[in-house]
Short mmCIF file of C-alpha atoms in Angstrom, two decimals:
data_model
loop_
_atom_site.label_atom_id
_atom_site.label_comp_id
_atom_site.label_asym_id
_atom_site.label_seq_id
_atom_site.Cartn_x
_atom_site.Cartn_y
_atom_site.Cartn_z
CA UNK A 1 0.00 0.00 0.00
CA UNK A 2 2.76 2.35 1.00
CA UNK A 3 4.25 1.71 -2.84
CA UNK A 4 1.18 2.69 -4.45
CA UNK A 5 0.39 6.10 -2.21
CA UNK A 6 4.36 6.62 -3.31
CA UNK A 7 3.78 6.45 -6.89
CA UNK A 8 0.23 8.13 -7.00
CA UNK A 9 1.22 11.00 -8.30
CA UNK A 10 3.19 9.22 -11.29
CA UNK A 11 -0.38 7.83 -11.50
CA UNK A 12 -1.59 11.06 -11.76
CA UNK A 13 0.55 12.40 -14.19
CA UNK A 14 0.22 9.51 -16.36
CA UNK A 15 -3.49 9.95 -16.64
CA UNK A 16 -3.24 13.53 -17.02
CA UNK A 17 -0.68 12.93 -20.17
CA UNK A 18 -3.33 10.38 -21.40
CA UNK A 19 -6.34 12.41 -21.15
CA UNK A 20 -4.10 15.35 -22.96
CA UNK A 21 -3.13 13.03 -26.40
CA UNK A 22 -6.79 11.99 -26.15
CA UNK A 23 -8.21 15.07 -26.48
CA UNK A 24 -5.60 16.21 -29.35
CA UNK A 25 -6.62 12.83 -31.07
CA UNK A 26 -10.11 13.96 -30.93
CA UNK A 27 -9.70 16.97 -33.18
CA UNK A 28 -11.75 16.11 -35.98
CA UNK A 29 -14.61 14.66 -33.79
CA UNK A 30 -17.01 12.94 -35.40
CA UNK A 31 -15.79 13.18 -38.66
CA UNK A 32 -15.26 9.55 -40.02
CA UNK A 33 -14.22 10.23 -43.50
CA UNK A 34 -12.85 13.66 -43.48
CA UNK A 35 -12.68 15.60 -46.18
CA UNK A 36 -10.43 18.62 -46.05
CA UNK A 37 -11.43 22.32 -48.01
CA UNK A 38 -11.78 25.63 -47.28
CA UNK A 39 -14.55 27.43 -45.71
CA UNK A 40 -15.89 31.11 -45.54
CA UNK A 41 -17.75 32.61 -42.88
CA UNK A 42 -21.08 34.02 -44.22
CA UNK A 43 -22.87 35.05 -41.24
CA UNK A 44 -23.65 34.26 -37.41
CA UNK A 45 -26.94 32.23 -35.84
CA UNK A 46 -27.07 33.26 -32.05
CA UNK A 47 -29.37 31.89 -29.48
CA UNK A 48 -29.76 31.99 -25.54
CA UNK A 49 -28.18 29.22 -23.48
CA UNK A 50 -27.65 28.18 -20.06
CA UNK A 51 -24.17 28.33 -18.46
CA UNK A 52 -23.71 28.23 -14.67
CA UNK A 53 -27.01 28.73 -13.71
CA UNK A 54 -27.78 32.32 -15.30
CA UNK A 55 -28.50 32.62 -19.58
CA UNK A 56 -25.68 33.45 -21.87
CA UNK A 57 -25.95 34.52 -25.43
CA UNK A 58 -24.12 31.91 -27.47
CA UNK A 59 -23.10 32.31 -31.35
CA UNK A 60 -21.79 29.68 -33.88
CA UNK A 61 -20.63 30.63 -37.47
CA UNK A 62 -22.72 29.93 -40.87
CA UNK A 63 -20.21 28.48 -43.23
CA UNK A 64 -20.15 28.31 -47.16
CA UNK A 65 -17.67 25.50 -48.54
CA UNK A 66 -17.29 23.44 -51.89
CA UNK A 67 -18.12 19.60 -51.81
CA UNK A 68 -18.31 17.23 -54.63
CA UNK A 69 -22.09 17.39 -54.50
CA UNK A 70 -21.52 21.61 -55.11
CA UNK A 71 -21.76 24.33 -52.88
CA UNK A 72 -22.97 24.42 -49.09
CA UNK A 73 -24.08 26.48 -46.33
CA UNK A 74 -23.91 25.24 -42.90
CA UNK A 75 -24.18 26.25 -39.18
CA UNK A 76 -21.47 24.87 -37.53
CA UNK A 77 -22.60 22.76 -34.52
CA UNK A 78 -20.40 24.21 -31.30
CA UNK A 79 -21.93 27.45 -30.23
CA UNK A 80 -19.75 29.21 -27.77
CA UNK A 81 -20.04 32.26 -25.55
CA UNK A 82 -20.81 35.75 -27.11
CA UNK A 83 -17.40 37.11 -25.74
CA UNK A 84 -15.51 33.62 -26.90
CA UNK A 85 -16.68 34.28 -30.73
CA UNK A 86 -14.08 35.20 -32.92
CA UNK A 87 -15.02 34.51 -36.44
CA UNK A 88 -15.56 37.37 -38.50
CA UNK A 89 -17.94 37.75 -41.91
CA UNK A 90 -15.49 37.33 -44.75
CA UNK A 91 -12.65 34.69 -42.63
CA UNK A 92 -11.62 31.81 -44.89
CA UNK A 93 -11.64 28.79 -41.92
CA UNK A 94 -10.16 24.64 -43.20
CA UNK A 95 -13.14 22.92 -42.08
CA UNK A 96 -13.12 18.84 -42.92
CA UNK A 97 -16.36 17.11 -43.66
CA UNK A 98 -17.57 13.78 -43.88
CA UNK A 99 -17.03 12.46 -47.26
CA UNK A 100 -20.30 10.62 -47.40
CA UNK A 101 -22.60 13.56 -44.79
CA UNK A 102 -21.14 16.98 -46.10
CA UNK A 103 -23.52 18.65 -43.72
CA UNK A 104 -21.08 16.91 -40.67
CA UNK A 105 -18.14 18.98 -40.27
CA UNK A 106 -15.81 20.38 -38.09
CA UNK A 107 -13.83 23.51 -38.08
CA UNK A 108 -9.80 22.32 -38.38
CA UNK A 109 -7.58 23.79 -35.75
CA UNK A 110 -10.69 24.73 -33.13
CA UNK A 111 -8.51 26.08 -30.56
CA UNK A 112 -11.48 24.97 -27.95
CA UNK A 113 -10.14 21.92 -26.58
CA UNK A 114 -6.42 22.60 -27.48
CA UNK A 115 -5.60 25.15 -23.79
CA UNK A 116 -7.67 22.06 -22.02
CA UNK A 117 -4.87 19.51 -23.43
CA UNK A 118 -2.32 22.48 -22.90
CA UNK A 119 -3.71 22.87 -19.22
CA UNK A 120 -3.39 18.90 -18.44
CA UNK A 121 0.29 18.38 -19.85
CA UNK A 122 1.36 21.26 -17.69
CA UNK A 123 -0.30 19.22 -14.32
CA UNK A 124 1.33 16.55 -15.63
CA UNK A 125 4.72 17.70 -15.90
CA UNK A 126 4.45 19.86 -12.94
CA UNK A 127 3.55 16.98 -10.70
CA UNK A 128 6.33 15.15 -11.84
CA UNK A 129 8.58 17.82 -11.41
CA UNK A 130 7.54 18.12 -7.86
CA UNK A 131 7.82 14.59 -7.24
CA UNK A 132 11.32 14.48 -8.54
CA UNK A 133 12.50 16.92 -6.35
CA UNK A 134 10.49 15.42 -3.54
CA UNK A 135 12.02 12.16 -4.13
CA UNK A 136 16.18 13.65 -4.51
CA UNK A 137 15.40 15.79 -1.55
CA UNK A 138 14.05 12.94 1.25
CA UNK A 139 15.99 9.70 -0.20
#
């Protein structure tokens, strides 16, 4: 028992370095087939949502793209915060698509979950650090 409260926080940091590829990994979503182009922002649908118990007005982009079927128009599916927006009318964005569903896409490079994988590599690293010292300075 004394071995495994020792090594917890290797535990830790392991899990923290696996839930950080994992999210990277899961860039293109649900995306099966993707389907890489370029998209351009035509406009912005905004509704009312519910974050931490008081209403927020939440935007996602309308995007026009090319598929093999011809042109598209789309509301992207992730609607974020009003003051988290920032796509403007006229931004070129690489979107991929599914190949066979050209209406199921995702916007390339979404920066959304990229600080989260950012935030848990930094734990990670951290804890190790600390244990390292830990570990030179009482053995």
């Amino acid at each position: 028992m004394m071995i495994f409260i020792q090594l917890l926080p290797v535990l830790i940091s392991l899990c923290c370095v696996i839930a950080a590829i994992l999210l990277r990994r899961s860039v293109k979503g649900s995306v099966r087939n993707p389907v890489y182009t370029q998209a351009v922002v035509v406009s912005k649908v905004t509704q009312i949502g519910y974050r931490h118990h008081s209403t927020v007005e939440q935007s996602a982009p309308v995007l026009r793209y090319m598929t093999e079927q011809g042109e598209r128009t789309a509301v992207y599916q992730r609607y974020v915060p009003e003051w988290q927006y920032n796509y403007h009318n006229g931004d070129t964005v690489q979107i991929c698509y599914d190949q066979k569903n050209s209406g199921n896409f995702r916007i390339c490079h979404d920066q959304s979950d990229v600080w989260k994988s950012n935030l848990l590599l930094c734990i990670a690293f951290g804890t190790l650090l600390a244990y390292a010292v830990l570990w030179i300075q009482y053995h």
